[in-house]
XYZ file of C-alpha atoms in Angstrom:
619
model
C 30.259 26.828 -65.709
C 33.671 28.028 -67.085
C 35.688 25.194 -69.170
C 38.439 25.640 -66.568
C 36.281 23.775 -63.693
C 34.121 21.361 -62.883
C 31.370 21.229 -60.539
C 33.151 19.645 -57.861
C 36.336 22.025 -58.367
C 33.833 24.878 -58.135
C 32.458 23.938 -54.589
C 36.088 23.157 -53.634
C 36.824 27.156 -54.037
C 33.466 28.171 -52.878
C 34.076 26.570 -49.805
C 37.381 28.278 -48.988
C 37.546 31.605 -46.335
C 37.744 34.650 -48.309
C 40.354 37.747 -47.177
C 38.308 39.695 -44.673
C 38.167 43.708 -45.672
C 39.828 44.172 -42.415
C 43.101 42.809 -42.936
C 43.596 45.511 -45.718
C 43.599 48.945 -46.265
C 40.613 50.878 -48.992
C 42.643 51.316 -52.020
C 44.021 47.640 -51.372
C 40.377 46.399 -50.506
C 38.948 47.985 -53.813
C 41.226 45.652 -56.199
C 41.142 42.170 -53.901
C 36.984 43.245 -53.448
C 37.011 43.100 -57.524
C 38.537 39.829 -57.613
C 37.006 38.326 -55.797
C 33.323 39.202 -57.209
C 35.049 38.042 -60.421
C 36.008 34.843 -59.252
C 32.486 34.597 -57.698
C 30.659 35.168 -61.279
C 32.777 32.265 -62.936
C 31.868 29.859 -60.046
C 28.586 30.273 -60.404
C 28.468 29.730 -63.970
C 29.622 32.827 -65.841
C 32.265 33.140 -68.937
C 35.763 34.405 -68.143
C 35.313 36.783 -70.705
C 31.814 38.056 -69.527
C 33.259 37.603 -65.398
C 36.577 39.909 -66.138
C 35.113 42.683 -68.168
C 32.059 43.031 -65.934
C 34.137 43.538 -62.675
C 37.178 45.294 -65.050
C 39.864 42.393 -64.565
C 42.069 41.716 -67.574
C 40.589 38.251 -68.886
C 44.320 36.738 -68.619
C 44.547 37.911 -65.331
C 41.237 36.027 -64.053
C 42.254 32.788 -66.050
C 45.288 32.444 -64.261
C 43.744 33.259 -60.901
C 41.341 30.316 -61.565
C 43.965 27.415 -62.342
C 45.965 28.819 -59.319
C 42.811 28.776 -57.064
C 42.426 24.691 -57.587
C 45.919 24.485 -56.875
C 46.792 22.915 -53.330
C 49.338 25.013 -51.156
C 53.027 23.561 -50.835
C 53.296 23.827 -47.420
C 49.933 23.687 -45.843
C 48.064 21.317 -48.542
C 45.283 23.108 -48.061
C 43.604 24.523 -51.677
C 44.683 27.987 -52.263
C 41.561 28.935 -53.321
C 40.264 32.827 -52.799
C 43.488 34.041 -51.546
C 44.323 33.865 -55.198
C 42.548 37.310 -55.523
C 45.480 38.963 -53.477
C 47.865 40.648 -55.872
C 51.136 39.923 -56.073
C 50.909 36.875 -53.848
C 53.189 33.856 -54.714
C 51.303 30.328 -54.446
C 54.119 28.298 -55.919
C 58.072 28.262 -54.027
C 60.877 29.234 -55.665
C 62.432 26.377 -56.625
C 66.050 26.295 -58.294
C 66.617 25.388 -61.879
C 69.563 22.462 -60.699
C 68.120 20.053 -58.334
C 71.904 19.547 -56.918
C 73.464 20.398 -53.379
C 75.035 23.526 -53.891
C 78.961 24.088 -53.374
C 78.985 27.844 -51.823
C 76.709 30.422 -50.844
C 74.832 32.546 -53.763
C 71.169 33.568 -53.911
C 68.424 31.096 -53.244
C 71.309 28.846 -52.454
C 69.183 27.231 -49.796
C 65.942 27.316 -51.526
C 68.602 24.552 -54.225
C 69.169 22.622 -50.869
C 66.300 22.014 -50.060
C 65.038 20.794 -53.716
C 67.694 18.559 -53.935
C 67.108 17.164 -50.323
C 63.557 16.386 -49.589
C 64.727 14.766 -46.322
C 66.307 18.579 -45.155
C 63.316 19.999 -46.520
C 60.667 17.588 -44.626
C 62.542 18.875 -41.004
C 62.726 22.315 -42.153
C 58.909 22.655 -43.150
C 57.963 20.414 -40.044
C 59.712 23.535 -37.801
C 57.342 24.935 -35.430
C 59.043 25.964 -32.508
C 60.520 29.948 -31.539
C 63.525 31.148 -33.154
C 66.394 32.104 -31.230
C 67.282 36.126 -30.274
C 69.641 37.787 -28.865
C 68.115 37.398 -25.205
C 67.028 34.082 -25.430
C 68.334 31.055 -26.973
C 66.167 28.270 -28.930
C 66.762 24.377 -28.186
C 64.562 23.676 -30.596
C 66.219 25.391 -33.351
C 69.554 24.175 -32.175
C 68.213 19.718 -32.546
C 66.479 21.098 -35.736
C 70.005 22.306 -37.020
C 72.148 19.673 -35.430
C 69.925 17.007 -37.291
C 70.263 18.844 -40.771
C 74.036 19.160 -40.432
C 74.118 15.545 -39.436
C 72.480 14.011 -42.704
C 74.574 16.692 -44.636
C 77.437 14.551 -43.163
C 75.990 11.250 -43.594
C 74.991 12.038 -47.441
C 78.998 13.025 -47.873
C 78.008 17.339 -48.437
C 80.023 18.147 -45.394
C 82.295 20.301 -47.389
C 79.474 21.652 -49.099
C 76.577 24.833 -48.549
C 75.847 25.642 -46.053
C 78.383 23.762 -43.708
C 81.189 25.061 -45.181
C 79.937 28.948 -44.367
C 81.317 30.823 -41.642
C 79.029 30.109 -39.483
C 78.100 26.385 -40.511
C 74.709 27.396 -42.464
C 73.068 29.087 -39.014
C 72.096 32.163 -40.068
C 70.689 31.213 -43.417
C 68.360 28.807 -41.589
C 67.091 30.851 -39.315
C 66.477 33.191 -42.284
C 65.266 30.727 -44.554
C 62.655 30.002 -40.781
C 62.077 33.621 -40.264
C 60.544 33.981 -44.047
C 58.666 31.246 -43.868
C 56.892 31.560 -40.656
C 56.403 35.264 -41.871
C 54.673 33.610 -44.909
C 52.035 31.600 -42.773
C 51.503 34.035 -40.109
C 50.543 36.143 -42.906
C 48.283 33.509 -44.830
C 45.971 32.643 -41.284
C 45.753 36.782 -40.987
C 44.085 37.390 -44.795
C 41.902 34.104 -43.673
C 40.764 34.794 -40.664
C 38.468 37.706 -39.679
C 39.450 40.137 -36.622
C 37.902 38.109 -33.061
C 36.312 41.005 -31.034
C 37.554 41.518 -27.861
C 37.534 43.683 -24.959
C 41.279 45.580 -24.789
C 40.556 48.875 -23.248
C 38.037 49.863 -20.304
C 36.122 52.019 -22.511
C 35.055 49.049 -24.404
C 32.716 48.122 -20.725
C 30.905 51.050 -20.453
C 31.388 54.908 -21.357
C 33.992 57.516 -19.828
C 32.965 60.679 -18.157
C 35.611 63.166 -16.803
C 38.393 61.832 -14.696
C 37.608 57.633 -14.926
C 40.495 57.280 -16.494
C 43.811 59.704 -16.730
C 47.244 58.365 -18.261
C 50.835 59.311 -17.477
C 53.791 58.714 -19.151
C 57.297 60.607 -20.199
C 58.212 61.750 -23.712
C 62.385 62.254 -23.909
C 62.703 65.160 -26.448
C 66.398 64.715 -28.233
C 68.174 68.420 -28.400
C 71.431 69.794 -28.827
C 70.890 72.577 -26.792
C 73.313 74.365 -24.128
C 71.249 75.367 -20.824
C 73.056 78.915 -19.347
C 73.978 79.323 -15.493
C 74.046 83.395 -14.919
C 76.965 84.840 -13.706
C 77.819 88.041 -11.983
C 79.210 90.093 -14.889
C 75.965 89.702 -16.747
C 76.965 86.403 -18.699
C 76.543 83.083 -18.444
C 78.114 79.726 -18.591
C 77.336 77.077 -20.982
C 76.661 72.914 -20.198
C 75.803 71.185 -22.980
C 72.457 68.842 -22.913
C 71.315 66.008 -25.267
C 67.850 65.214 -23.651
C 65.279 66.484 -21.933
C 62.449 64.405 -19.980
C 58.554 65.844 -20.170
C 56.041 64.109 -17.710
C 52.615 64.542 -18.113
C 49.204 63.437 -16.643
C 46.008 63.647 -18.667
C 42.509 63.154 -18.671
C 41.316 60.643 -21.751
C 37.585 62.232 -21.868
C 38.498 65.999 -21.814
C 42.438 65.869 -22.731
C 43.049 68.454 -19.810
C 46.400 68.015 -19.015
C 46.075 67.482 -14.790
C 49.862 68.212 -14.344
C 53.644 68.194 -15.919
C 57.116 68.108 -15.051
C 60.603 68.783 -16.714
C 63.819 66.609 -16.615
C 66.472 68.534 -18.079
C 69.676 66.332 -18.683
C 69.045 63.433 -16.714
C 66.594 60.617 -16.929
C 63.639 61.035 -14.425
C 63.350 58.675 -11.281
C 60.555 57.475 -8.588
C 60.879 61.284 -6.980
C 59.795 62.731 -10.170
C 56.842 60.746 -10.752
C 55.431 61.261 -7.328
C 56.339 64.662 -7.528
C 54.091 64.832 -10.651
C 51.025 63.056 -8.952
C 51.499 65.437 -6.153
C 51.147 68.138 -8.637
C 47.833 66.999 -9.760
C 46.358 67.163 -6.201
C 47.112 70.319 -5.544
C 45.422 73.922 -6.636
C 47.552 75.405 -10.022
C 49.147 78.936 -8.918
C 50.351 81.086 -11.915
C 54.166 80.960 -11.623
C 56.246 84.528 -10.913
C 57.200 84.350 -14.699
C 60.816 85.087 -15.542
C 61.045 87.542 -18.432
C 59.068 90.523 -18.370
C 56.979 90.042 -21.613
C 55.900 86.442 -21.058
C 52.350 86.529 -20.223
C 49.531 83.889 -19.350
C 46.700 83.397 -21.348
C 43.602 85.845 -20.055
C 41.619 82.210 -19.249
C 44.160 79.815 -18.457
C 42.904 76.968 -16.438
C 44.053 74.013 -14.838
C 41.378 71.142 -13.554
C 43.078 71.755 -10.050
C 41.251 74.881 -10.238
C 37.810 73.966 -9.478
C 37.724 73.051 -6.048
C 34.513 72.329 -3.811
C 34.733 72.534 -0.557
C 38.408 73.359 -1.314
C 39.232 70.167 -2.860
C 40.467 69.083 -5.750
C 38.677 66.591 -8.230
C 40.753 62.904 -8.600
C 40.738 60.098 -11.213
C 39.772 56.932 -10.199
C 42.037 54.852 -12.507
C 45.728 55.586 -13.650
C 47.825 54.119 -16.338
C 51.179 53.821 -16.983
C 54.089 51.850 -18.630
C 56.125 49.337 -16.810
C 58.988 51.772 -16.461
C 61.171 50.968 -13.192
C 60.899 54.706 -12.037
C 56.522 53.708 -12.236
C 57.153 50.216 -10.389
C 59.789 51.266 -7.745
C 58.691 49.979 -4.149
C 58.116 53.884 -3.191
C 56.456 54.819 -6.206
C 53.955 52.002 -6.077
C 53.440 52.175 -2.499
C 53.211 55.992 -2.195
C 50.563 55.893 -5.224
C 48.577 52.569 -3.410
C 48.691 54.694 -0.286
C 47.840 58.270 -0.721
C 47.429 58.980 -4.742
C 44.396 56.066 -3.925
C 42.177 54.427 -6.727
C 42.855 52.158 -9.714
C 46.763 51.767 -11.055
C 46.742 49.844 -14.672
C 50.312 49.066 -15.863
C 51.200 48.713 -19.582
C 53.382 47.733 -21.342
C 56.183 49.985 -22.454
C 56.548 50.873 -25.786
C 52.930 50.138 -26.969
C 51.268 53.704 -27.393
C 47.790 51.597 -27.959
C 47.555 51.393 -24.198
C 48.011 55.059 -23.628
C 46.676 56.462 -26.974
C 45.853 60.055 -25.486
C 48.923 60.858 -23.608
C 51.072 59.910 -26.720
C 48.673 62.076 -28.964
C 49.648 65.015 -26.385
C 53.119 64.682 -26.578
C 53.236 65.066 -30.413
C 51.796 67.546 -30.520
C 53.715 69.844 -27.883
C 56.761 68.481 -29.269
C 55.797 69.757 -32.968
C 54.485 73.011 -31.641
C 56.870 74.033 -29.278
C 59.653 72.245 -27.860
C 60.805 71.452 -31.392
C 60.879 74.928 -31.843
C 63.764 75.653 -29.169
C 67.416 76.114 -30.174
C 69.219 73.123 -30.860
C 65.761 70.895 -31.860
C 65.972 68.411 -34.165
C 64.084 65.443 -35.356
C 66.206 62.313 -34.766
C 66.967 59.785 -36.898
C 64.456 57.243 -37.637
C 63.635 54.358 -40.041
C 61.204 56.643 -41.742
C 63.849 59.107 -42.461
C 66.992 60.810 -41.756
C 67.984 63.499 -39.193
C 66.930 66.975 -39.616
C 66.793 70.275 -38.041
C 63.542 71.700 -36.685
C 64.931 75.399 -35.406
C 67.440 77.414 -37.389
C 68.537 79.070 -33.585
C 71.795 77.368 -32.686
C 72.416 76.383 -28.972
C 75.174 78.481 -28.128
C 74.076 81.599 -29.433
C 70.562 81.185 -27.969
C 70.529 78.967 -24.939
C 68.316 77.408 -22.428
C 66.998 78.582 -19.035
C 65.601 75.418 -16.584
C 63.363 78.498 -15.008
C 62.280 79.889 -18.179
C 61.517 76.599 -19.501
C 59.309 75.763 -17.302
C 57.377 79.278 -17.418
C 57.091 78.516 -20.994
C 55.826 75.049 -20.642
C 53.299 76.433 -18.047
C 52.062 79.000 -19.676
C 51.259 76.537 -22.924
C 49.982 74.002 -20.808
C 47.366 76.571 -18.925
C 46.467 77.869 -22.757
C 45.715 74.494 -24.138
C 43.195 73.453 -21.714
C 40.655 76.419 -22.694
C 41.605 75.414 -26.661
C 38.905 73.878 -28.453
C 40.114 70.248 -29.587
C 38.928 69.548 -33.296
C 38.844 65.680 -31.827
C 36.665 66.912 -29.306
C 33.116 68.185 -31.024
C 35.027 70.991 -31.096
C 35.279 72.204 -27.490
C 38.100 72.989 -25.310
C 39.471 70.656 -22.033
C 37.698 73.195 -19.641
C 34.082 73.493 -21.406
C 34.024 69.330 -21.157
C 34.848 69.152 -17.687
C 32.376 72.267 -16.658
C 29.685 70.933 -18.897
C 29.644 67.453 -17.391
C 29.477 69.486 -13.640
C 26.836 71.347 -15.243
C 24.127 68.170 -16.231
C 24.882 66.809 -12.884
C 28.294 64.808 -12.994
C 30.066 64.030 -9.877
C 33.846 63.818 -9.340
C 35.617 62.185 -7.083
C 36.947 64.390 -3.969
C 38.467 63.076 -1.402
C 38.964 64.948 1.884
C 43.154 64.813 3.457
C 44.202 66.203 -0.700
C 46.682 68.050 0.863
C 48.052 65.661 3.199
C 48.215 63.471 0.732
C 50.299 65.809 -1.958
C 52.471 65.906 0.477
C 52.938 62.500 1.482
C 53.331 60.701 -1.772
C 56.565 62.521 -2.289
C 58.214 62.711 1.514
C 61.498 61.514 0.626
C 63.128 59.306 3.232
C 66.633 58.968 3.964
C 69.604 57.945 6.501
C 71.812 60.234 7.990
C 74.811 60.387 10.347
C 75.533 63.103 13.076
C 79.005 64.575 12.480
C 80.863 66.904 14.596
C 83.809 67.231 17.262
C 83.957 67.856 20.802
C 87.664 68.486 20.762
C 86.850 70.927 17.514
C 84.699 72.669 19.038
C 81.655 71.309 16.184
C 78.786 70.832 18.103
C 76.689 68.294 16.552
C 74.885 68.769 13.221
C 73.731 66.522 9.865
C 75.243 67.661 6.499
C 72.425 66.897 3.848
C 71.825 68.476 0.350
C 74.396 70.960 0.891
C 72.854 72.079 4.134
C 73.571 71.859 7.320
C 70.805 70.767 10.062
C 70.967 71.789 13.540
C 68.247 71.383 16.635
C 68.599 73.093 20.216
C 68.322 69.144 21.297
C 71.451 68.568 20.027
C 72.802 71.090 22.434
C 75.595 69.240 23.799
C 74.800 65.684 22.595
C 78.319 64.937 21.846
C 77.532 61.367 22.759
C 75.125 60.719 19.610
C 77.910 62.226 16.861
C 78.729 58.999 14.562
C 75.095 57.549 14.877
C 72.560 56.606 11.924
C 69.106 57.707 12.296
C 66.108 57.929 9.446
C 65.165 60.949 7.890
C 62.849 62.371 6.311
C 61.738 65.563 4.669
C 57.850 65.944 5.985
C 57.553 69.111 2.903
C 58.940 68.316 0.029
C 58.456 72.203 -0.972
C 59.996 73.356 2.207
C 63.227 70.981 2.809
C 64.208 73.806 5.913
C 63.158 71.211 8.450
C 64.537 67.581 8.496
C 62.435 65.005 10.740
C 64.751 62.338 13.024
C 63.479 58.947 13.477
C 64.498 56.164 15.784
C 64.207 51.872 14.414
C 60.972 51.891 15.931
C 59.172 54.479 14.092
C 59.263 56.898 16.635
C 59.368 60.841 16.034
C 63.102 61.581 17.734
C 63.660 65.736 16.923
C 63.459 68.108 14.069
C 66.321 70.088 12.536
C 66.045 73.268 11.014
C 68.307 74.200 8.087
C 70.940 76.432 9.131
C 71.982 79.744 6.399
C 72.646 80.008 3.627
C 69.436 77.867 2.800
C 67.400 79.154 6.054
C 65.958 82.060 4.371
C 62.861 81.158 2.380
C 60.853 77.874 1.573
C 62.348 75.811 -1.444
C 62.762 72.360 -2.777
C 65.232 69.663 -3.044
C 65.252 70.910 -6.659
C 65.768 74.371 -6.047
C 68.201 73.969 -3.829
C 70.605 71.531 -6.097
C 70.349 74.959 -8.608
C 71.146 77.143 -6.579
C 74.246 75.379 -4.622
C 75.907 74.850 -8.423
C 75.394 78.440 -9.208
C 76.954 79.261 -5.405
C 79.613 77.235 -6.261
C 80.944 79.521 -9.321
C 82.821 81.990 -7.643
C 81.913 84.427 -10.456
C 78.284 83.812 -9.733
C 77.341 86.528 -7.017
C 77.131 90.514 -8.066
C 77.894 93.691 -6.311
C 74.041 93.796 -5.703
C 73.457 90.206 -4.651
C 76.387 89.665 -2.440
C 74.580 91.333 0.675
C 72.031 88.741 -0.232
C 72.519 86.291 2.476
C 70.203 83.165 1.284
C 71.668 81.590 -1.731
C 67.744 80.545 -2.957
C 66.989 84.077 -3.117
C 70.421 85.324 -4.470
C 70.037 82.645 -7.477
C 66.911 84.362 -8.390
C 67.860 87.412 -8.000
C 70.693 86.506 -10.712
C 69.055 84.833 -13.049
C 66.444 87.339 -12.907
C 69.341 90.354 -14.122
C 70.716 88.014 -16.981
C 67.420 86.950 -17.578
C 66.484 90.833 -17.793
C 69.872 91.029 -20.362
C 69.360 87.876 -22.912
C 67.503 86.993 -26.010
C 66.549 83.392 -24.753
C 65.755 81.059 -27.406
C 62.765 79.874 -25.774
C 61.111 83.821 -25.447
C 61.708 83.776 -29.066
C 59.492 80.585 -29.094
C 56.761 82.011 -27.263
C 56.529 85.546 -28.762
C 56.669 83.625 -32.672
C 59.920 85.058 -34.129
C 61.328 81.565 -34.420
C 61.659 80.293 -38.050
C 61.595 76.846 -38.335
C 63.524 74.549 -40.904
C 60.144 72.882 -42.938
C 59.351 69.483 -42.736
C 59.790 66.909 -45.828
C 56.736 67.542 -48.100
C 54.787 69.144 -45.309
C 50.778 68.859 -45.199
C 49.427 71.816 -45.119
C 45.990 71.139 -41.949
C 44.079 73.386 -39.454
C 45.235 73.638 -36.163
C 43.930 74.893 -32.823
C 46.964 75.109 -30.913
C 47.098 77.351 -28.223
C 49.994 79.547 -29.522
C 48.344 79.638 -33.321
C 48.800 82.881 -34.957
C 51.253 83.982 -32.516
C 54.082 82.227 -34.350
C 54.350 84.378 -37.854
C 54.612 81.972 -41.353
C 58.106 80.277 -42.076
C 60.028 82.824 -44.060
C 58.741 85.892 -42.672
C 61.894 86.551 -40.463
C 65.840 86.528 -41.608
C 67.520 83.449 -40.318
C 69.760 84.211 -37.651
């Protein structure tokens, strides 16, 4: 037994908690694990001497470890014991040279206060309830303050720290609260292990293909310039600061299911059904833009197997608790027609969606940081920085082209063999699992119920003038909507009816209904938007680009249908420009290099296509 102890000291310490290996990381674990095997050896009847240099501990070091281990804890009373063998951990409080009420503000001014007061220091340590914030106010805090300023008064320090701060001593309380409770939350964490529990769904049994897929958005931060084509071969320039990416994905294989871009605008309820109606639908290779964007020779989507010509389904989704994911029509299109299990997280906690955050790293640092204008923002790890050397308005965006690039990546990725992932690729997990027998879920109606989670329902009013001439007609999304029933139906111009577009890929047709539910007529889109099937999407495109007066060309202008005359221009500038983002995908891209970059292995579907950094001239 050390000369330091005595028996009944000794079983004091031994029975203290010791730190649990959990609550620290290995090279902090290695010294505490030490210590503690030092502290063991003396308790159990070895020398300091022999204790510190078997377990390499400076002898000084373990000496004053064991006086502060039989030392009772200022604020708790409880022995200190083993969490003496955390380093750098304080077991006495500062305490101020001057036991005297200070008479202004200076460092560990309070920390003075409350040595000289023992009465302000019993209600300050006796503080248990929540601290106030910004949204929400604390009564508790406010009697706990009220009462200190109130024997400051009565002991004749009104004139004195902290009342005579600017704001009466508020803010250094709450600090002096904030510390403290940071100080004990910390103390019950090193003593108590880790309880087990059950936080995810894997924990209850294990995940095969499509149990569980998440969704969620990633906003990308560019300065970037998206181009409208013109007729003289040009374009004109809008500036955009953000673009939305909304993705679905499977946690077992990491195929992505589906994806969707929001360029300049923050995504709504339309959007995310939109994207779920994606995923129930078979993938068709795009009509891709520039002439030397390809797809990959295999590229796969999961929407591509089919049996019995439908397409497998998840039985749970998760998301955040965005508003767009808990509108009334999102939730009730997805309880109604997407079908299965909808979990709802919490936003800003990645643990609940691990997978889908994963994904969007890693297209962000492999190619959409990549596009003119990207840039890293600034973050409490570091400062802003520049990820492409391309500026926006020599190299700017196209929505189209975008989203050929993104597709084309997308359909690459899910036949690339994931190093997380034994290695094997999205596609040989998914066909393997078909292969020893799996089953997916397939549910017959797919199609009819694509297309009804994202009917979009509206009111309209029937314009037009008898004495005009107008015969009755609905303006809508730039369109107007006529019906042979109208014929003559002067009587019904001013009324309200519901609306709805019954294909959301084909908005040509606009259904009419009455209060009661009841089918009334259908209208048919009248030219310039009569011409081919399109989307709301495509349509809001191509009506800016109509509206330029210097959009149409020699060539397009006997082009009737302004769908097909938008694609017909951006097609010829298209043919003309060096986008930014065809740089991207054929590699000549130099990016600015990260701080200290780690040099790793990666599998990404457009590795070795872009060249190393350096190879080409910046631009």
């Amino acid at each position: 037994m050390s000369k330091y102890l005595t028996q009944a000291d000794a079983e004091a310490i031994l029975a203290c908690p010791k730190p649990v290996e959990q609550s620290f990381n290995a090279e902090e674990w290695e010294a505490i694990d030490r210590r503690i095997k030092a502290l063991d050896a003396v308790l159990l009847g070895a020398t300091v001497s022999a204790a510190a240099r078997n377990h390499r501990i400076d002898r000084k070091t373990l000496a004053r470890m064991i006086d502060n281990a039989i030392k009772r804890c200022d604020t708790t009373g409880r022995l200190n014991g083993y969490q003496v063998c955390i380093p750098q951990k304080r077991f006495a409080e500062r305490t101020a040279r001057n036991a005297v009420v200070p008479a202004k503000a200076h460092a560990f001014a309070f920390e003075q206060l409350l040595a000289a007061l023992p009465a302000v220091s019993q209600l300050v340590l006796a503080f248990k309830g929540p601290l106030p914030s910004r949204q929400r106010a604390s009564p508790a805090f406010n009697r706990l303050y009220n009462g200190i300023a109130k024997h400051l008064r009565d002991q004749g320090h009104g004139d004195a720290y902290p009342l005579n701060t600017v704001d009466g001593g508020r803010r250094a309380l709450q600090a002096f609260l904030r510390r403290l409770q940071g100080k004990r939350h910390a103390e019950r964490a090193a003593e108590q292990p880790e309880t087990p529990s059950v936080t995810r769904i894997e924990h209850l049994f294990a995940l095969q293909p499509f149990d569980r897929i998440e969704m969620d958005e990633h906003k990308i931060d560019v300065d970037a310039w998206m181009a409208m084509p013109l007729a003289n071969g040009t374009y004109r320039l809008e500036r955009v600061r953000q673009m939305w990416l909304l993705a679905i994905v499977d946690v077992v294989s990491g195929a992505i299911l589906a994806w969707l871009l929001v360029v300049g605008r923050k995504y709504h309820r339309l959007d995310v059904l939109s994207l779920f109606a994606m995923a129930l639908k078979p993938w068709q290779p795009r009509e891709l833009l520039v002439p030397d964007t390809r797809y990959s020779p295999r590229a796969w989507m999961p929407s591509c197997d089919l049996q019995d010509g439908l397409v497998a389904r998840s039985l749970m989704a998760a998301f955040d608790n965005d508003s767009s994911h808990l509108a009334k029509m999102s939730l009730g299109n997805l309880v109604d027609f997407h079908l299965g299990v909808l979990h709802y997280g919490r936003s800003g906690m990645g643990e609940g969606r691990p997978h889908i955050e994963a994904l969007f790293k890693v297209i962000e640092n492999e190619l959409l940081r990549y596009i003119a204008g990207g840039f890293v923002p600034e973050t409490a790890q570091g400062a802003k920085f520049a990820t492409s050397t391309l500026q926006g308005e020599r190299y700017p965006l196209n929505v189209e082209f975008m989203e050929d690039l993104i597709d084309t990546y997308v359909s690459a990725s899910n036949v690339t063999s994931k190093s997380t992932r034994e290695p094997r690729s999205p596609k040989q997990i998914v066909q393997d699992y078909l292969a020893s027998g799996g089953l997916l879920w397939r549910c017959p109606g797919s199609d009819e119920h694509a297309r009804r989670l994202t009917v979009r329902r509206m009111e309209v009013t029937i314009k037009g003038s008898k004495k005009s001439g107008v015969p009755p007609l609905v303006y809508q999304d730039y369109a107007r909507y006529r019906s042979p029933q109208l014929t003559g139906q002067y009587k019904l111009i001013g009324s309200k009816f519901a609306a709805t577009y019954e294909n959301p890929e084909d908005i040509r047709e606009m259904t009419l209904w009455d209060r009661a539910g009841k089918r009334v007529m259908t209208l048919e889109a009248l030219p310039p938007y009569s011409g081919v099937p399109h989307s709301l999407a495509q349509r809001i495109r191509a009506a800016a680009w109509n509206r330029n007066p210097e959009a149409r060309t020699d060539e397009n202008a006997l082009i009737q249908d302004n769908i097909l005359a938008y694609h017909a221009g951006v097609r010829e500038v298209a043919a003309k420009m060096n986008w930014a983002s065809g740089l991207v995908l054929s590699g000549e891209v130099p990016a600015l290099p990260r701080p200290a970059p780690q040099p790793r292995e990666t599998s990404a579907p457009l590795a070795g296509l872009r060249p190393p950094i350096g190879r080409f001239p910046l631009r």
